[in-house]
Amino acid sequence: MNSLNSDNNLVIVRGLSVSYFQQKKEVPALSEVSFAIPRGSTCALIGPSGCGKSTLLYVLSGLMRPSGGSVMVGGEPPTAPRRSTALILQDYGLLPWKKVAENVGLGLEIRGIKREQRLDRVKRVLQEVGLWELRNRYPSQLSGGQRQRVGIARALAQEPDLLLMDEPFSSLDALTREMLQEQLLQIWKDKRITIIMVTHSIDEAVYLGQQIIVLAGNPGRVLEIVNNPGVGNEGYRDTPEFHQLSTMLRSKLSH
Amino acid sequence: MDQNSYHKYFSTILSIAALLAGWELLALAVNNPALPGPVQSLDTFINEVPRGLWQHFLISTYRVFTSIVLSLVLALPIGMLLGREQHLDRFAAPVIYLVYPIPKIVFLPVLATLLSYGDISKITLITLVVFFQILVPIRDASRNINAALINSVKSLGAVRFDVYKHVVWPAVLPEMLTSLRIASGTAIAILFFSETISSQEGLGYYLLDAWSRFAYDEMFAGIIAMGLLGLVIYFILDYLEHLICPWKFV
């Protein structure tokens, strides 16, 4: 358990339990979950539906309190939403009544950052994800992939050191998904943001997660933590390691 | 004028023409002085406007508009709050459901006694009705906001005020306009009723007065004026929707 104490870890989760109340009955969602995520690394959380993956993400983002155990993000428990944590939810959480640029600048506006400075940063991140031309569109005028990129741009505008994503690419077609996975890897290589993503897809977990945390339900607990050092290598998807790891995960998840 | 608004004007004119044609046919079929045709009614309408109908129209318009604005100013913040703050709603919901179904018209004698027979009693009565008609849809719209939207905005650091400003307020606007459209019809109906009972002015009084004199063409001039009042409100709400909900029209 030495790794749990290292200063190099941005996220440390120890013996985490979460339960919530449904019709006055306590429903456990996570039980005794422990892991650590080094600064600047990527991690994929994978497991069957209802194993508490999303709950875990909510706790890390500070939107939900743990019932037991401890969670440290950047050395502190994430009680209030932490400034340098960005969360992208499944449907990207874009406000339908705000244009692309307003959605991207929303976090900055809420923090009271001045208009000009805000516009500068919005322009920079929108150019980075290739959507500056679409800045005056409403989300309903965008494709699924474009919406996801707006979600990513909004996260990047906060200049986060931790990016949490809930099934980021699950509703996209295969081609768009691979393109965006590629773009996310590029962002990670450029900025070395710590990325934690929840996914249903074995392929996605192996392609993007340096650590793959396999969860089992119900309540969710850690089944296994798999190291995956090949992430980010050129053409990783076509290597034998990639396929071996995928097969191994598939057999673990099919239990 | 661009192609689109040209089409819009054209269909507006066409639909009004169809209404007038249907009216004419019905009047011909009935062939009774109690149902004058549109030509005669419009003729009387135009003659009556400068001879007092205009004042009645303005007074009724003032009463309806004041009531709607007043209801909105009260119902919008309360509805948004009750939709989001469960502890407040638990307290308010029984009161709402108890008072909502009571036909508020039964309060007219009380209001007239307490508040005089002038504008205030009528405005209060219409407001009592319209307030609930827009409060309930606004509260429900506020309650049914997608939790993911709220969580996303919270994760950006939003405090309660930011959530209301960036999420709740814009989310209830479309529902607010829909409820106002429905409520404007009710408002005019209640207006008519209150003006026939205790009034010397307003379209309701004008109509009842014409009726009592068997002046059916004047009565229909009053009906046309009421229709126009509804149309004005409809156009204003339509314009407002384009102004405050631009994302609905892309």
Coordinates of C-alpha atoms in Angstrom, one line a residue:
Chain A
M1 CA 0.0 0.0 0.0
N2 CA 3.1 2.2 -0.3
S3 CA 1.8 3.8 -3.4
L4 CA -1.2 5.2 -1.5
N5 CA 1.0 7.6 0.4
S6 CA 3.2 9.0 -2.4
D7 CA 3.2 12.7 -3.0
N8 CA 3.1 12.0 -6.6
N9 CA -0.5 10.9 -6.5
L10 CA -3.1 13.5 -7.4
V11 CA -6.0 11.3 -6.3
I12 CA -6.0 8.9 -3.3
V13 CA -9.0 6.9 -2.4
R14 CA -9.0 4.8 0.7
G15 CA -11.7 2.4 1.9
L16 CA -14.4 4.6 0.2
S17 CA -18.0 3.6 0.8
V18 CA -20.9 5.5 -0.6
S19 CA -24.6 4.8 0.0
Y20 CA -27.6 6.8 -0.7
F21 CA -31.2 6.8 0.5
Q22 CA -34.0 5.6 -1.6
Q23 CA -37.4 5.6 0.0
K24 CA -35.8 5.7 3.4
K25 CA -33.8 2.6 2.7
E26 CA -30.0 2.8 2.6
V27 CA -28.7 1.6 -0.8
P28 CA -24.9 0.9 -0.9
A29 CA -23.4 2.1 -4.1
L30 CA -19.7 1.6 -3.4
S31 CA -18.0 -0.4 -0.7
E32 CA -14.3 -0.4 0.5
V33 CA -12.9 1.1 -2.7
S34 CA -9.2 2.0 -2.7
F35 CA -6.9 3.2 -5.4
A36 CA -4.4 5.9 -6.2
I37 CA -3.8 7.8 -9.4
P38 CA -0.5 9.5 -10.1
R39 CA -0.4 13.0 -11.3
G40 CA -0.4 13.3 -15.1
S41 CA -1.6 9.7 -15.7
T42 CA -4.8 8.4 -17.2
C43 CA -7.2 6.0 -15.6
A44 CA -10.2 4.1 -16.9
L45 CA -13.0 2.9 -14.6
I46 CA -14.8 -0.1 -16.2
G47 CA -17.5 -2.4 -14.9
P48 CA -21.0 -3.5 -15.4
S49 CA -24.0 -1.2 -15.2
G50 CA -24.9 -0.3 -11.6
C51 CA -21.4 -0.9 -10.2
G52 CA -21.2 2.7 -9.0
K53 CA -18.8 4.0 -11.6
S54 CA -20.6 7.3 -12.0
T55 CA -21.1 7.6 -8.3
L56 CA -17.3 7.4 -7.9
L57 CA -16.9 10.2 -10.4
Y58 CA -19.4 12.3 -8.5
V59 CA -17.5 11.8 -5.3
L60 CA -14.2 12.7 -6.9
S61 CA -15.7 15.9 -8.3
G62 CA -17.1 16.9 -4.9
L63 CA -20.7 16.8 -5.9
M64 CA -21.4 13.8 -3.6
R65 CA -20.1 13.1 -0.1
P66 CA -18.5 9.7 0.8
S67 CA -20.3 7.8 3.6
G68 CA -17.1 6.2 4.7
G69 CA -13.4 6.1 4.0
S70 CA -11.4 9.0 2.6
V71 CA -10.9 10.7 -0.7
M72 CA -8.1 13.1 -1.3
V73 CA -7.8 15.2 -4.5
G74 CA -4.7 17.3 -4.7
G75 CA -4.1 16.8 -1.0
E76 CA -7.6 17.8 0.2
P77 CA -11.0 16.2 0.5
P78 CA -13.1 17.4 -2.5
T79 CA -15.9 18.9 -0.4
A80 CA -16.8 21.8 -2.6
P81 CA -16.3 21.6 -6.4
R82 CA -12.5 22.0 -6.7
R83 CA -11.4 24.7 -9.1
S84 CA -8.9 22.7 -11.1
T85 CA -11.2 19.6 -11.4
A86 CA -13.3 19.6 -14.6
L87 CA -16.2 17.2 -15.0
I88 CA -17.8 16.2 -18.3
L89 CA -21.0 14.3 -17.9
Q90 CA -22.5 11.7 -20.2
D91 CA -24.6 14.2 -22.2
Y92 CA -21.9 16.8 -21.9
G93 CA -24.0 19.1 -19.8
L94 CA -24.2 21.9 -22.3
L95 CA -26.9 24.5 -21.7
P96 CA -29.3 24.5 -24.7
W97 CA -29.9 28.3 -24.3
K98 CA -26.3 29.3 -24.5
K99 CA -24.3 29.6 -27.6
V100 CA -21.1 27.5 -27.9
A101 CA -18.8 30.3 -26.8
E102 CA -21.1 31.1 -23.8
N103 CA -21.2 27.5 -22.8
V104 CA -17.4 27.3 -22.9
G105 CA -17.0 30.5 -21.0
L106 CA -19.6 29.6 -18.3
G107 CA -17.2 28.3 -15.7
L108 CA -15.0 31.4 -16.1
E109 CA -18.1 33.7 -15.9
I110 CA -19.2 31.9 -12.7
R111 CA -15.7 32.5 -11.2
G112 CA -16.0 36.2 -12.0
I113 CA -13.2 36.3 -14.6
K114 CA -13.4 39.5 -16.6
R115 CA -15.1 39.5 -20.0
E116 CA -12.0 40.2 -22.1
Q117 CA -9.9 37.7 -20.4
R118 CA -12.7 35.2 -20.7
L119 CA -13.1 35.7 -24.4
D120 CA -9.4 35.3 -24.9
R121 CA -9.4 31.9 -23.2
V122 CA -12.6 30.8 -24.9
K123 CA -11.1 31.6 -28.2
R124 CA -7.9 29.7 -27.4
V125 CA -9.6 26.5 -26.3
L126 CA -12.2 26.6 -29.1
Q127 CA -9.4 26.9 -31.7
E128 CA -7.6 24.1 -29.9
V129 CA -10.6 21.7 -30.5
G130 CA -11.3 23.2 -33.9
L131 CA -14.7 24.7 -33.2
W132 CA -14.0 28.5 -33.2
E133 CA -16.0 28.8 -36.4
L134 CA -19.1 27.4 -34.7
R135 CA -18.9 29.7 -31.6
N136 CA -22.2 31.4 -32.3
R137 CA -24.2 28.1 -32.7
Y138 CA -26.5 26.7 -30.2
P139 CA -25.8 23.1 -29.0
S140 CA -28.9 21.8 -30.9
Q141 CA -27.2 22.9 -34.1
L142 CA -24.2 20.7 -33.5
S143 CA -23.5 17.0 -34.1
G144 CA -22.8 14.7 -31.2
G145 CA -19.1 14.8 -31.8
Q146 CA -19.0 18.5 -31.9
R147 CA -21.0 18.7 -28.7
Q148 CA -18.5 16.5 -27.0
R149 CA -15.7 18.7 -28.2
V150 CA -17.5 21.8 -26.8
G151 CA -17.7 19.8 -23.5
I152 CA -14.0 19.2 -23.7
A153 CA -13.3 22.9 -24.5
R154 CA -15.4 24.0 -21.6
A155 CA -13.4 21.7 -19.3
L156 CA -10.1 22.9 -20.8
A157 CA -11.1 26.5 -20.3
Q158 CA -10.9 25.9 -16.6
E159 CA -7.2 24.9 -17.0
P160 CA -7.8 21.8 -14.9
D161 CA -5.2 19.4 -13.6
L162 CA -7.8 16.7 -13.2
L163 CA -10.4 15.8 -15.9
L164 CA -13.2 13.5 -15.0
M165 CA -15.3 12.1 -17.8
D166 CA -18.5 10.0 -17.6
E167 CA -18.7 7.7 -20.6
P168 CA -17.4 10.5 -22.8
F169 CA -17.8 8.9 -26.2
S170 CA -20.5 6.3 -25.7
S171 CA -23.2 7.9 -27.8
L172 CA -21.0 8.7 -30.8
D173 CA -20.5 6.7 -34.0
A174 CA -17.4 4.6 -34.3
L175 CA -15.5 6.9 -36.6
T176 CA -16.1 10.0 -34.5
R177 CA -15.3 8.1 -31.3
E178 CA -11.9 7.1 -32.6
M179 CA -11.2 10.6 -33.8
L180 CA -12.1 12.1 -30.4
Q181 CA -10.2 9.4 -28.5
E182 CA -7.2 10.5 -30.6
Q183 CA -7.8 14.1 -29.8
L184 CA -8.1 13.4 -26.1
L185 CA -4.8 11.5 -26.2
Q186 CA -3.2 14.5 -27.9
I187 CA -4.5 16.9 -25.3
W188 CA -3.2 14.6 -22.6
K189 CA 0.2 14.4 -24.2
D190 CA 0.3 18.2 -24.6
K191 CA -0.9 19.2 -21.2
R192 CA -0.3 16.1 -19.0
I193 CA -3.7 16.6 -17.4
T194 CA -4.7 13.7 -15.1
I195 CA -7.7 12.0 -16.7
I196 CA -10.1 9.7 -15.1
M197 CA -12.8 8.3 -17.3
V198 CA -15.8 6.0 -16.8
T199 CA -16.4 3.7 -19.7
H200 CA -18.4 0.7 -20.8
S201 CA -16.1 -0.1 -23.7
I202 CA -13.2 -2.5 -23.2
D203 CA -11.5 -1.1 -26.3
E204 CA -11.7 2.5 -24.9
A205 CA -10.4 1.5 -21.5
V206 CA -7.4 -0.3 -23.0
Y207 CA -6.7 2.5 -25.5
L208 CA -6.9 5.4 -23.0
G209 CA -6.3 4.1 -19.5
Q210 CA -2.8 3.7 -18.1
Q211 CA -4.5 2.2 -15.1
I212 CA -7.6 0.2 -15.7
I213 CA -9.7 -0.2 -12.6
V214 CA -12.1 -3.0 -12.9
L215 CA -15.2 -2.6 -10.7
A216 CA -17.7 -5.3 -9.8
G217 CA -21.2 -4.7 -8.6
N218 CA -23.3 -4.5 -6.4
P219 CA -22.3 -2.6 -4.3
G220 CA -19.3 -1.6 -6.4
R221 CA -15.9 -2.7 -5.3
V222 CA -12.5 -3.0 -7.0
L223 CA -12.1 -6.3 -8.6
E224 CA -8.7 -5.6 -10.0
I225 CA -6.3 -2.8 -11.1
V226 CA -4.5 -3.5 -14.3
N227 CA -1.5 -1.5 -15.5
N228 CA -1.4 -0.6 -19.1
P229 CA 1.9 1.2 -19.9
G230 CA 1.4 1.1 -23.7
V231 CA -1.1 4.0 -23.6
G232 CA -0.2 6.8 -26.0
N233 CA 2.2 4.7 -28.1
E234 CA 2.0 5.1 -31.8
G235 CA -0.5 2.5 -33.3
Y236 CA -1.1 1.0 -29.9
R237 CA -4.5 -0.4 -31.1
D238 CA -2.8 -2.7 -33.5
T239 CA -0.3 -4.3 -31.1
P240 CA -0.5 -7.8 -29.6
E241 CA -0.3 -6.3 -26.1
F242 CA -3.5 -4.3 -26.8
H243 CA -5.3 -7.4 -27.9
Q244 CA -4.1 -9.6 -25.0
L245 CA -5.1 -7.0 -22.5
S246 CA -8.6 -6.6 -24.1
T247 CA -9.1 -10.4 -24.1
M248 CA -8.0 -10.5 -20.4
L249 CA -10.4 -7.8 -19.4
R250 CA -13.2 -9.3 -21.4
S251 CA -12.9 -12.6 -19.5
K252 CA -12.7 -10.7 -16.1
L253 CA -15.8 -8.7 -16.9
S254 CA -17.9 -11.7 -18.2
H255 CA -17.8 -13.3 -14.8
Chain B
M1 CA -39.3 41.5 -46.4
D2 CA -37.7 38.1 -46.6
Q3 CA -39.4 35.0 -48.0
N4 CA -40.2 33.6 -44.6
S5 CA -42.0 36.6 -43.0
Y6 CA -43.9 37.0 -46.3
H7 CA -45.2 33.5 -46.0
K8 CA -46.1 34.2 -42.4
Y9 CA -48.1 37.3 -43.3
F10 CA -49.8 35.4 -46.1
S11 CA -50.9 32.6 -43.9
T12 CA -52.1 35.0 -41.2
I13 CA -54.3 36.8 -43.7
L14 CA -55.5 33.5 -45.2
S15 CA -56.5 32.1 -41.8
I16 CA -58.4 35.3 -40.9
A17 CA -60.2 35.2 -44.3
A18 CA -61.2 31.6 -43.7
L19 CA -62.6 32.5 -40.3
L20 CA -64.7 35.4 -41.9
A21 CA -65.9 33.1 -44.7
G22 CA -67.0 30.5 -42.2
W23 CA -68.8 33.1 -40.2
E24 CA -70.6 34.5 -43.3
L25 CA -71.7 31.0 -44.3
L26 CA -73.0 30.3 -40.8
A27 CA -74.9 33.6 -40.7
L28 CA -76.4 32.9 -44.1
A29 CA -77.5 29.5 -43.0
V30 CA -79.0 30.6 -39.7
N31 CA -80.6 33.7 -41.2
N32 CA -81.5 35.3 -37.9
P33 CA -80.8 38.8 -36.6
A34 CA -79.2 37.3 -33.5
L35 CA -76.2 36.3 -35.8
P36 CA -75.3 39.1 -38.1
G37 CA -72.7 38.4 -40.7
P38 CA -69.1 39.7 -40.7
V39 CA -69.7 42.5 -43.1
Q40 CA -72.4 44.1 -41.1
S41 CA -70.6 43.4 -37.8
L42 CA -67.3 45.0 -39.1
D43 CA -69.2 47.9 -40.4
T44 CA -70.8 48.5 -37.0
F45 CA -67.4 47.9 -35.4
I46 CA -65.7 50.6 -37.4
N47 CA -68.6 53.0 -36.6
E48 CA -68.6 52.1 -32.9
V49 CA -64.8 52.5 -32.3
P50 CA -64.8 56.3 -32.2
R51 CA -68.2 56.3 -30.4
G52 CA -67.0 54.8 -27.1
L53 CA -65.9 51.3 -28.1
W54 CA -62.3 52.4 -28.1
Q55 CA -62.5 53.6 -24.5
H56 CA -64.0 50.3 -23.4
F57 CA -61.3 48.4 -25.4
L58 CA -58.6 50.4 -23.6
I59 CA -60.0 49.9 -20.2
S60 CA -60.3 46.1 -20.7
T61 CA -56.8 45.9 -22.2
Y62 CA -55.5 47.8 -19.2
R63 CA -57.2 45.4 -16.8
V64 CA -56.1 42.2 -18.6
F65 CA -52.5 43.4 -19.1
T66 CA -52.1 44.6 -15.5
S67 CA -53.4 41.3 -14.2
I68 CA -51.2 39.2 -16.5
V69 CA -48.0 41.2 -15.6
L70 CA -48.9 41.1 -11.9
S71 CA -49.5 37.3 -12.0
L72 CA -46.2 36.8 -13.8
V73 CA -44.2 38.9 -11.5
L74 CA -45.5 36.9 -8.6
A75 CA -45.7 33.4 -10.1
L76 CA -42.3 33.4 -11.8
P77 CA -40.0 33.6 -8.8
I78 CA -42.3 31.6 -6.6
G79 CA -42.7 28.9 -9.2
M80 CA -38.9 28.7 -9.8
L81 CA -38.3 28.4 -6.0
L82 CA -41.0 25.9 -5.3
G83 CA -39.7 23.7 -8.1
R84 CA -36.2 23.6 -6.8
E85 CA -36.5 23.9 -3.0
Q86 CA -38.4 20.8 -1.9
H87 CA -38.8 21.9 1.7
L88 CA -40.7 25.0 0.5
D89 CA -42.8 23.0 -1.9
R90 CA -43.9 20.5 0.8
F91 CA -45.3 23.4 2.7
A92 CA -46.9 25.2 -0.3
A93 CA -48.2 22.3 -2.4
P94 CA -51.3 21.5 -0.2
V95 CA -52.3 25.2 -0.2
I96 CA -51.9 25.4 -4.0
Y97 CA -53.9 22.3 -4.6
L98 CA -56.6 23.4 -2.2
V99 CA -57.0 26.8 -3.7
Y100 CA -56.2 26.1 -7.4
P101 CA -59.5 24.2 -8.3
I102 CA -61.8 26.8 -6.6
P103 CA -63.5 28.8 -9.3
K104 CA -62.1 32.2 -8.2
I105 CA -65.2 34.0 -9.6
V106 CA -67.0 33.1 -6.4
F107 CA -64.7 35.7 -4.7
L108 CA -66.0 38.5 -6.9
P109 CA -68.7 39.7 -4.4
V110 CA -66.1 39.6 -1.6
L111 CA -63.5 41.5 -3.7
A112 CA -66.1 44.0 -4.9
T113 CA -67.1 44.7 -1.4
L114 CA -63.6 45.0 0.0
L115 CA -61.9 46.6 -2.9
S116 CA -64.7 48.7 -4.5
Y117 CA -66.3 48.1 -7.9
G118 CA -63.5 49.7 -9.8
D119 CA -60.4 48.4 -11.6
I120 CA -58.8 46.9 -8.5
S121 CA -61.4 44.3 -7.8
K122 CA -61.3 43.1 -11.4
I123 CA -57.6 43.0 -11.6
T124 CA -57.4 41.1 -8.3
L125 CA -59.9 38.6 -9.6
I126 CA -58.1 37.9 -12.9
T127 CA -54.7 37.8 -11.1
L128 CA -56.1 35.2 -8.6
V129 CA -57.0 33.0 -11.5
V130 CA -54.0 33.6 -13.8
F131 CA -51.5 33.4 -11.0
F132 CA -52.2 29.7 -10.4
Q133 CA -52.5 28.9 -14.1
I134 CA -48.9 30.0 -14.6
L135 CA -47.5 29.1 -11.2
V136 CA -48.1 25.4 -11.5
P137 CA -46.5 24.9 -15.0
I138 CA -43.5 27.1 -14.0
R139 CA -43.0 25.1 -10.8
D140 CA -43.2 21.8 -12.7
A141 CA -40.8 23.0 -15.4
S142 CA -38.4 24.1 -12.7
R143 CA -38.7 20.8 -10.9
N144 CA -38.1 18.7 -14.0
I145 CA -34.9 20.3 -15.1
N146 CA -32.4 17.6 -16.1
A147 CA -30.2 16.9 -13.0
A148 CA -27.2 16.5 -15.2
L149 CA -27.4 20.1 -16.3
I150 CA -27.5 21.3 -12.7
N151 CA -24.6 19.0 -11.7
S152 CA -22.5 20.1 -14.7
V153 CA -23.0 23.8 -13.8
K154 CA -22.3 23.0 -10.1
S155 CA -19.1 21.3 -11.1
L156 CA -18.0 24.5 -12.7
G157 CA -18.2 26.1 -9.3
A158 CA -21.8 27.4 -9.4
V159 CA -23.4 28.4 -6.2
R160 CA -27.2 28.4 -5.8
F161 CA -27.6 31.9 -7.3
D162 CA -25.6 30.8 -10.4
V163 CA -27.8 27.8 -10.8
Y164 CA -30.9 29.9 -10.8
K165 CA -29.4 32.5 -13.2
H166 CA -27.9 30.2 -15.8
V167 CA -30.1 27.1 -15.6
V168 CA -33.5 27.5 -13.8
W169 CA -34.5 30.8 -15.2
P170 CA -33.8 30.1 -18.9
A171 CA -35.2 26.5 -18.5
V172 CA -38.6 27.7 -17.4
L173 CA -39.0 30.5 -20.0
P174 CA -40.6 28.4 -22.8
E175 CA -43.1 26.8 -20.3
M176 CA -43.8 30.3 -18.9
L177 CA -44.8 31.5 -22.4
T178 CA -47.0 28.5 -23.1
S179 CA -48.8 28.9 -19.8
L180 CA -49.3 32.6 -20.6
R181 CA -50.9 31.8 -23.9
I182 CA -53.4 29.6 -22.2
A183 CA -53.9 32.0 -19.3
S184 CA -54.6 34.9 -21.6
G185 CA -57.7 33.2 -22.8
T186 CA -58.8 32.6 -19.3
A187 CA -58.0 36.1 -18.3
I188 CA -60.3 37.5 -21.0
A189 CA -63.1 35.2 -20.0
I190 CA -62.8 36.2 -16.4
L191 CA -62.6 39.9 -17.4
F192 CA -65.8 39.5 -19.4
F193 CA -67.6 38.0 -16.4
S194 CA -66.4 40.6 -13.9
E195 CA -67.2 43.4 -16.2
T196 CA -70.8 42.2 -16.8
I197 CA -71.4 41.9 -13.1
S198 CA -70.1 45.1 -11.7
S199 CA -69.0 47.6 -14.2
Q200 CA -70.0 50.6 -16.2
E201 CA -67.1 50.3 -18.6
G202 CA -65.0 47.7 -20.4
L203 CA -65.9 45.3 -23.2
G204 CA -67.9 43.1 -20.9
Y205 CA -70.2 46.0 -20.0
Y206 CA -70.4 47.1 -23.6
L207 CA -71.4 43.6 -24.8
L208 CA -74.0 43.1 -22.1
D209 CA -75.4 46.5 -22.7
A210 CA -75.8 45.9 -26.4
W211 CA -77.3 42.5 -25.7
S212 CA -79.9 44.0 -23.3
R213 CA -80.9 46.4 -26.2
F214 CA -81.0 43.6 -28.7
A215 CA -78.4 45.5 -30.7
Y216 CA -76.9 42.3 -32.1
D217 CA -74.6 44.1 -34.5
E218 CA -73.1 46.2 -31.6
M219 CA -72.8 43.0 -29.6
F220 CA -70.7 41.5 -32.4
A221 CA -68.6 44.7 -32.7
G222 CA -67.8 44.0 -29.0
I223 CA -67.0 40.4 -29.8
I224 CA -64.6 41.5 -32.6
A225 CA -62.9 43.9 -30.1
M226 CA -62.4 41.0 -27.6
G227 CA -61.0 38.9 -30.4
L228 CA -58.6 41.7 -31.3
L229 CA -57.5 41.9 -27.6
G230 CA -56.7 38.2 -27.7
L231 CA -54.8 38.7 -31.0
V232 CA -52.7 41.5 -29.5
I233 CA -51.7 39.4 -26.6
Y234 CA -50.9 36.5 -28.9
F235 CA -48.6 38.7 -31.0
I236 CA -46.9 40.1 -28.0
L237 CA -46.2 36.7 -26.6
D238 CA -45.0 35.5 -30.0
Y239 CA -42.6 38.4 -30.2
L240 CA -41.4 37.8 -26.6
E241 CA -40.7 34.2 -27.3
H242 CA -38.4 35.1 -30.2
L243 CA -36.8 37.7 -28.0
I244 CA -36.1 35.7 -24.9
C245 CA -35.9 32.1 -26.2
P246 CA -33.8 32.6 -29.4
W247 CA -32.4 29.0 -29.1
K248 CA -35.9 27.6 -29.8
F249 CA -35.8 29.1 -33.3
V250 CA -32.6 27.8 -34.8

